[in-house]
PDB file of C-alpha atoms in Angstrom:
ATOM      1  CA  UNK A   1      19.796  87.365 192.145  1.00  0.00           C
ATOM      2  CA  UNK A   2      21.923  86.746 194.712  1.00  0.00           C
ATOM      3  CA  UNK A   3      20.623  85.727 198.526  1.00  0.00           C
ATOM      4  CA  UNK A   4      18.642  88.458 200.641  1.00  0.00           C
ATOM      5  CA  UNK A   5      18.758  90.586 197.090  1.00  0.00           C
ATOM      6  CA  UNK A   6      16.163  91.276 194.526  1.00  0.00           C
ATOM      7  CA  UNK A   7      16.130  92.514 190.742  1.00  0.00           C
ATOM      8  CA  UNK A   8      16.347  95.723 191.353  1.00  0.00           C
ATOM      9  CA  UNK A   9      20.735  95.114 192.291  1.00  0.00           C
ATOM     10  CA  UNK A  10      20.916  94.350 188.554  1.00  0.00           C
ATOM     11  CA  UNK A  11      21.229  97.755 186.339  1.00  0.00           C
ATOM     12  CA  UNK A  12      19.875  97.882 182.737  1.00  0.00           C
ATOM     13  CA  UNK A  13      24.124  99.130 182.518  1.00  0.00           C
ATOM     14  CA  UNK A  14      25.137  95.957 182.779  1.00  0.00           C
ATOM     15  CA  UNK A  15      22.987  94.357 180.805  1.00  0.00           C
ATOM     16  CA  UNK A  16      24.569  94.388 177.249  1.00  0.00           C
ATOM     17  CA  UNK A  17      21.644  92.807 175.566  1.00  0.00           C
ATOM     18  CA  UNK A  18      19.524  93.691 172.365  1.00  0.00           C
ATOM     19  CA  UNK A  19      16.279  92.195 173.167  1.00  0.00           C
ATOM     20  CA  UNK A  20      14.175  91.760 175.439  1.00  0.00           C
ATOM     21  CA  UNK A  21      15.469  91.496 179.441  1.00  0.00           C
ATOM     22  CA  UNK A  22      12.898  90.038 182.303  1.00  0.00           C
ATOM     23  CA  UNK A  23      14.829  90.806 185.342  1.00  0.00           C
ATOM     24  CA  UNK A  24      12.148  89.014 188.716  1.00  0.00           C
ATOM     25  CA  UNK A  25      12.447  88.722 192.103  1.00  0.00           C
ATOM     26  CA  UNK A  26      11.820  85.320 193.972  1.00  0.00           C
ATOM     27  CA  UNK A  27      10.333  84.784 196.363  1.00  0.00           C
ATOM     28  CA  UNK A  28      10.398  86.044 199.810  1.00  0.00           C
ATOM     29  CA  UNK A  29      12.003  88.702 197.789  1.00  0.00           C
ATOM     30  CA  UNK A  30      11.840  91.966 196.506  1.00  0.00           C
ATOM     31  CA  UNK A  31       8.398  93.044 195.627  1.00  0.00           C
ATOM     32  CA  UNK A  32       7.556  88.628 195.331  1.00  0.00           C
ATOM     33  CA  UNK A  33       4.848  87.859 197.205  1.00  0.00           C
ATOM     34  CA  UNK A  34       6.271  85.442 200.709  1.00  0.00           C
ATOM     35  CA  UNK A  35       4.978  81.891 200.746  1.00  0.00           C
ATOM     36  CA  UNK A  36       3.457  81.133 203.840  1.00  0.00           C
ATOM     37  CA  UNK A  37       5.178  78.623 206.041  1.00  0.00           C
ATOM     38  CA  UNK A  38       8.611  80.025 205.140  1.00  0.00           C
ATOM     39  CA  UNK A  39       9.701  77.854 202.742  1.00  0.00           C
ATOM     40  CA  UNK A  40      12.864  78.649 200.565  1.00  0.00           C
ATOM     41  CA  UNK A  41      14.840  76.519 199.116  1.00  0.00           C
ATOM     42  CA  UNK A  42      16.839  76.918 195.268  1.00  0.00           C
ATOM     43  CA  UNK A  43      14.316  73.634 193.733  1.00  0.00           C
ATOM     44  CA  UNK A  44      11.701  76.018 195.095  1.00  0.00           C
ATOM     45  CA  UNK A  45      13.188  79.413 193.577  1.00  0.00           C
ATOM     46  CA  UNK A  46      13.211  77.536 189.987  1.00  0.00           C
ATOM     47  CA  UNK A  47       9.672  76.761 190.138  1.00  0.00           C
ATOM     48  CA  UNK A  48       9.155  81.065 189.846  1.00  0.00           C
ATOM     49  CA  UNK A  49      11.990  81.459 186.932  1.00  0.00           C
ATOM     50  CA  UNK A  50       9.705  78.149 185.308  1.00  0.00           C
ATOM     51  CA  UNK A  51       6.307  80.023 186.188  1.00  0.00           C
ATOM     52  CA  UNK A  52       8.102  83.263 183.980  1.00  0.00           C
ATOM     53  CA  UNK A  53       9.697  80.050 181.558  1.00  0.00           C
ATOM     54  CA  UNK A  54       6.524  79.621 180.229  1.00  0.00           C
ATOM     55  CA  UNK A  55       5.031  83.425 179.905  1.00  0.00           C
ATOM     56  CA  UNK A  56       8.409  84.863 178.222  1.00  0.00           C
ATOM     57  CA  UNK A  57       8.932  81.381 176.091  1.00  0.00           C
ATOM     58  CA  UNK A  58      12.527  80.516 175.853  1.00  0.00           C
ATOM     59  CA  UNK A  59      15.026  83.348 176.902  1.00  0.00           C
ATOM     60  CA  UNK A  60      18.666  83.034 178.046  1.00  0.00           C
ATOM     61  CA  UNK A  61      19.203  83.243 181.963  1.00  0.00           C
ATOM     62  CA  UNK A  62      21.421  84.784 183.755  1.00  0.00           C
ATOM     63  CA  UNK A  63      22.200  84.476 187.368  1.00  0.00           C
ATOM     64  CA  UNK A  64      24.441  85.526 191.082  1.00  0.00           C
ATOM     65  CA  UNK A  65      24.480  83.969 193.955  1.00  0.00           C
ATOM     66  CA  UNK A  66      21.910  82.267 195.598  1.00  0.00           C
ATOM     67  CA  UNK A  67      20.482  83.201 191.999  1.00  0.00           C
ATOM     68  CA  UNK A  68      23.199  81.551 189.922  1.00  0.00           C
ATOM     69  CA  UNK A  69      22.280  77.804 191.502  1.00  0.00           C
ATOM     70  CA  UNK A  70      19.098  78.776 190.610  1.00  0.00           C
ATOM     71  CA  UNK A  71      19.682  79.548 186.971  1.00  0.00           C
ATOM     72  CA  UNK A  72      22.552  75.919 186.558  1.00  0.00           C
ATOM     73  CA  UNK A  73      18.801  74.212 188.501  1.00  0.00           C
ATOM     74  CA  UNK A  74      16.223  75.294 185.146  1.00  0.00           C
ATOM     75  CA  UNK A  75      18.745  75.208 182.364  1.00  0.00           C
ATOM     76  CA  UNK A  76      19.100  71.371 183.102  1.00  0.00           C
ATOM     77  CA  UNK A  77      15.436  71.622 183.517  1.00  0.00           C
ATOM     78  CA  UNK A  78      14.046  72.907 180.917  1.00  0.00           C
ATOM     79  CA  UNK A  79      16.834  72.556 178.217  1.00  0.00           C
ATOM     80  CA  UNK A  80      13.957  73.026 175.735  1.00  0.00           C
ATOM     81  CA  UNK A  81      13.741  76.590 177.021  1.00  0.00           C
ATOM     82  CA  UNK A  82      17.015  77.623 177.670  1.00  0.00           C
ATOM     83  CA  UNK A  83      20.497  78.092 175.213  1.00  0.00           C
ATOM     84  CA  UNK A  84      22.069  79.351 178.170  1.00  0.00           C
ATOM     85  CA  UNK A  85      22.276  79.783 181.737  1.00  0.00           C
ATOM     86  CA  UNK A  86      24.730  82.782 182.560  1.00  0.00           C
ATOM     87  CA  UNK A  87      26.302  82.161 186.557  1.00  0.00           C
ATOM     88  CA  UNK A  88      28.517  84.712 188.905  1.00  0.00           C
ATOM     89  CA  UNK A  89      29.591  84.787 191.821  1.00  0.00           C
ATOM     90  CA  UNK A  90      27.936  86.429 194.572  1.00  0.00           C
ATOM     91  CA  UNK A  91      25.700  85.393 198.378  1.00  0.00           C
ATOM     92  CA  UNK A  92      24.841  82.490 199.179  1.00  0.00           C
ATOM     93  CA  UNK A  93      26.623  80.497 196.369  1.00  0.00           C
ATOM     94  CA  UNK A  94      28.849  78.058 198.353  1.00  0.00           C
ATOM     95  CA  UNK A  95      24.465  77.321 200.315  1.00  0.00           C
ATOM     96  CA  UNK A  96      25.139  73.990 202.975  1.00  0.00           C
ATOM     97  CA  UNK A  97      28.469  72.736 201.258  1.00  0.00           C
ATOM     98  CA  UNK A  98      28.878  69.658 199.588  1.00  0.00           C
ATOM     99  CA  UNK A  99      27.169  67.219 201.987  1.00  0.00           C
ATOM    100  CA  UNK A 100      24.840  67.136 205.327  1.00  0.00           C
ATOM    101  CA  UNK A 101      26.955  67.922 208.589  1.00  0.00           C
ATOM    102  CA  UNK A 102      25.996  65.850 211.124  1.00  0.00           C
ATOM    103  CA  UNK A 103      26.534  68.055 214.132  1.00  0.00           C
ATOM    104  CA  UNK A 104      23.846  70.661 213.746  1.00  0.00           C
ATOM    105  CA  UNK A 105      25.476  74.539 214.477  1.00  0.00           C
ATOM    106  CA  UNK A 106      23.941  76.061 217.120  1.00  0.00           C
ATOM    107  CA  UNK A 107      24.334  79.311 215.876  1.00  0.00           C
ATOM    108  CA  UNK A 108      22.189  78.758 212.748  1.00  0.00           C
ATOM    109  CA  UNK A 109      19.303  76.974 213.967  1.00  0.00           C
ATOM    110  CA  UNK A 110      19.361  80.288 216.945  1.00  0.00           C
ATOM    111  CA  UNK A 111      18.655  81.826 213.170  1.00  0.00           C
ATOM    112  CA  UNK A 112      15.776  80.151 212.458  1.00  0.00           C
ATOM    113  CA  UNK A 113      13.925  80.498 215.249  1.00  0.00           C
ATOM    114  CA  UNK A 114      15.010  84.268 215.037  1.00  0.00           C
ATOM    115  CA  UNK A 115      14.016  84.907 212.053  1.00  0.00           C
ATOM    116  CA  UNK A 116      10.841  82.393 211.840  1.00  0.00           C
ATOM    117  CA  UNK A 117       9.421  84.612 214.782  1.00  0.00           C
ATOM    118  CA  UNK A 118      10.373  87.855 213.213  1.00  0.00           C
ATOM    119  CA  UNK A 119       6.380  89.569 212.568  1.00  0.00           C
ATOM    120  CA  UNK A 120       7.904  92.005 210.400  1.00  0.00           C
ATOM    121  CA  UNK A 121       5.235  91.556 207.095  1.00  0.00           C
ATOM    122  CA  UNK A 122       6.189  92.885 203.328  1.00  0.00           C
ATOM    123  CA  UNK A 123       4.833  96.119 203.421  1.00  0.00           C
ATOM    124  CA  UNK A 124       7.801  96.819 206.087  1.00  0.00           C
ATOM    125  CA  UNK A 125      10.398  94.699 204.636  1.00  0.00           C
ATOM    126  CA  UNK A 126      10.911  93.963 201.352  1.00  0.00           C
ATOM    127  CA  UNK A 127      12.791  89.949 202.449  1.00  0.00           C
ATOM    128  CA  UNK A 128      11.867  87.791 204.609  1.00  0.00           C
ATOM    129  CA  UNK A 129      13.772  86.706 207.276  1.00  0.00           C
ATOM    130  CA  UNK A 130      12.581  83.457 206.765  1.00  0.00           C
ATOM    131  CA  UNK A 131      14.834  83.672 203.376  1.00  0.00           C
ATOM    132  CA  UNK A 132      17.815  82.110 205.241  1.00  0.00           C
ATOM    133  CA  UNK A 133      16.948  78.838 204.815  1.00  0.00           C
ATOM    134  CA  UNK A 134      18.183  79.376 201.402  1.00  0.00           C
ATOM    135  CA  UNK A 135      21.682  80.136 202.284  1.00  0.00           C
ATOM    136  CA  UNK A 136      21.919  76.555 204.192  1.00  0.00           C
ATOM    137  CA  UNK A 137      20.430  74.005 202.010  1.00  0.00           C
ATOM    138  CA  UNK A 138      23.075  70.937 200.408  1.00  0.00           C
ATOM    139  CA  UNK A 139      24.524  71.486 197.038  1.00  0.00           C
ATOM    140  CA  UNK A 140      26.268  68.323 196.585  1.00  0.00           C
ATOM    141  CA  UNK A 141      28.561  68.554 192.719  1.00  0.00           C
ATOM    142  CA  UNK A 142      27.054  65.517 191.114  1.00  0.00           C
ATOM    143  CA  UNK A 143      23.258  67.078 191.809  1.00  0.00           C
ATOM    144  CA  UNK A 144      25.510  70.348 190.266  1.00  0.00           C
ATOM    145  CA  UNK A 145      26.616  68.070 187.688  1.00  0.00           C
ATOM    146  CA  UNK A 146      23.639  66.407 186.590  1.00  0.00           C
ATOM    147  CA  UNK A 147      21.895  69.304 185.674  1.00  0.00           C
ATOM    148  CA  UNK A 148      25.269  71.480 184.149  1.00  0.00           C
ATOM    149  CA  UNK A 149      25.458  67.675 181.698  1.00  0.00           C
ATOM    150  CA  UNK A 150      21.452  68.590 181.066  1.00  0.00           C
ATOM    151  CA  UNK A 151      22.155  72.244 180.310  1.00  0.00           C
ATOM    152  CA  UNK A 152      22.811  72.836 176.341  1.00  0.00           C
ATOM    153  CA  UNK A 153      25.699  75.347 177.508  1.00  0.00           C
ATOM    154  CA  UNK A 154      26.583  77.359 180.719  1.00  0.00           C
ATOM    155  CA  UNK A 155      29.336  80.631 180.808  1.00  0.00           C
ATOM    156  CA  UNK A 156      31.284  80.396 184.316  1.00  0.00           C
ATOM    157  CA  UNK A 157      31.919  84.041 185.302  1.00  0.00           C
ATOM    158  CA  UNK A 158      35.045  83.583 186.273  1.00  0.00           C
ATOM    159  CA  UNK A 159      38.071  85.574 188.793  1.00  0.00           C
ATOM    160  CA  UNK A 160      40.607  83.223 189.423  1.00  0.00           C
ATOM    161  CA  UNK A 161      38.451  81.843 192.362  1.00  0.00           C
ATOM    162  CA  UNK A 162      38.497  78.759 194.351  1.00  0.00           C
ATOM    163  CA  UNK A 163      34.811  77.985 194.398  1.00  0.00           C
ATOM    164  CA  UNK A 164      31.993  75.438 196.379  1.00  0.00           C
ATOM    165  CA  UNK A 165      32.608  72.284 194.836  1.00  0.00           C
ATOM    166  CA  UNK A 166      29.607  72.524 192.636  1.00  0.00           C
ATOM    167  CA  UNK A 167      30.527  75.483 191.251  1.00  0.00           C
ATOM    168  CA  UNK A 168      34.110  73.558 190.639  1.00  0.00           C
ATOM    169  CA  UNK A 169      32.607  70.075 189.291  1.00  0.00           C
ATOM    170  CA  UNK A 170      30.984  72.550 187.225  1.00  0.00           C
ATOM    171  CA  UNK A 171      34.850  73.562 185.053  1.00  0.00           C
ATOM    172  CA  UNK A 172      35.097  69.540 184.089  1.00  0.00           C
ATOM    173  CA  UNK A 173      31.739  69.370 182.069  1.00  0.00           C
ATOM    174  CA  UNK A 174      31.626  70.225 178.334  1.00  0.00           C
ATOM    175  CA  UNK A 175      29.666  72.792 177.331  1.00  0.00           C
ATOM    176  CA  UNK A 176      30.677  74.497 179.705  1.00  0.00           C
ATOM    177  CA  UNK A 177      33.053  77.685 179.102  1.00  0.00           C
ATOM    178  CA  UNK A 178      34.307  80.665 181.200  1.00  0.00           C
ATOM    179  CA  UNK A 179      33.829  84.274 180.756  1.00  0.00           C
ATOM    180  CA  UNK A 180      34.370  87.095 182.462  1.00  0.00           C
ATOM    181  CA  UNK A 181      33.398  88.624 185.945  1.00  0.00           C
ATOM    182  CA  UNK A 182      33.278  91.482 183.911  1.00  0.00           C
ATOM    183  CA  UNK A 183      28.938  91.257 183.637  1.00  0.00           C
ATOM    184  CA  UNK A 184      28.577  93.942 180.517  1.00  0.00           C
ATOM    185  CA  UNK A 185      31.841  91.274 179.299  1.00  0.00           C
ATOM    186  CA  UNK A 186      29.870  88.376 180.664  1.00  0.00           C
ATOM    187  CA  UNK A 187      26.747  89.000 178.781  1.00  0.00           C
ATOM    188  CA  UNK A 188      27.668  89.729 175.523  1.00  0.00           C
ATOM    189  CA  UNK A 189      29.582  86.352 175.860  1.00  0.00           C
ATOM    190  CA  UNK A 190      26.669  85.036 176.135  1.00  0.00           C
ATOM    191  CA  UNK A 191      24.250  86.359 173.545  1.00  0.00           C
ATOM    192  CA  UNK A 192      26.372  83.629 171.248  1.00  0.00           C
ATOM    193  CA  UNK A 193      23.340  80.983 172.789  1.00  0.00           C
ATOM    194  CA  UNK A 194      20.531  82.388 172.121  1.00  0.00           C
TER     195      UNK A 194
END
């Protein structure tokens, strides 16, 4: 799912899939537990997916925004369990850019300080405010390409818009295919990789 959302954002009407469909909430989102200390990064979200794969076995994965980047990481790291991954644009797709900035953005530090000072609890709000960390992680294109190259198959849901560097580099890989941004059509395309 996208950053600051939950698995509730995926409707059954959009997902045309024969067989079971599992939707998980990353740590700090939706019905998942909040992480002690507020550590939220795509690689940690990938461990959430990996834990689910241990329970359900091999399957295709799909993600939007932040979830698309996580799907890429898991598809490249667990090739024996993921025959195909479908990536949609959405909130959290860009991350903190292709490389670190030498000059920190003071507003980002203020935003992070506010998130850590927040006294909300999981009973009061669904998403831990500290997941804001995940929108600023660095996503180098060569790092993303290494996961894309190891994956069995990737589908990029395209709408003709410019994407971040990590997405752009995936377009050049041989096992990457473009598909419709329409979720029903995109899931139909993903079903070929089961």
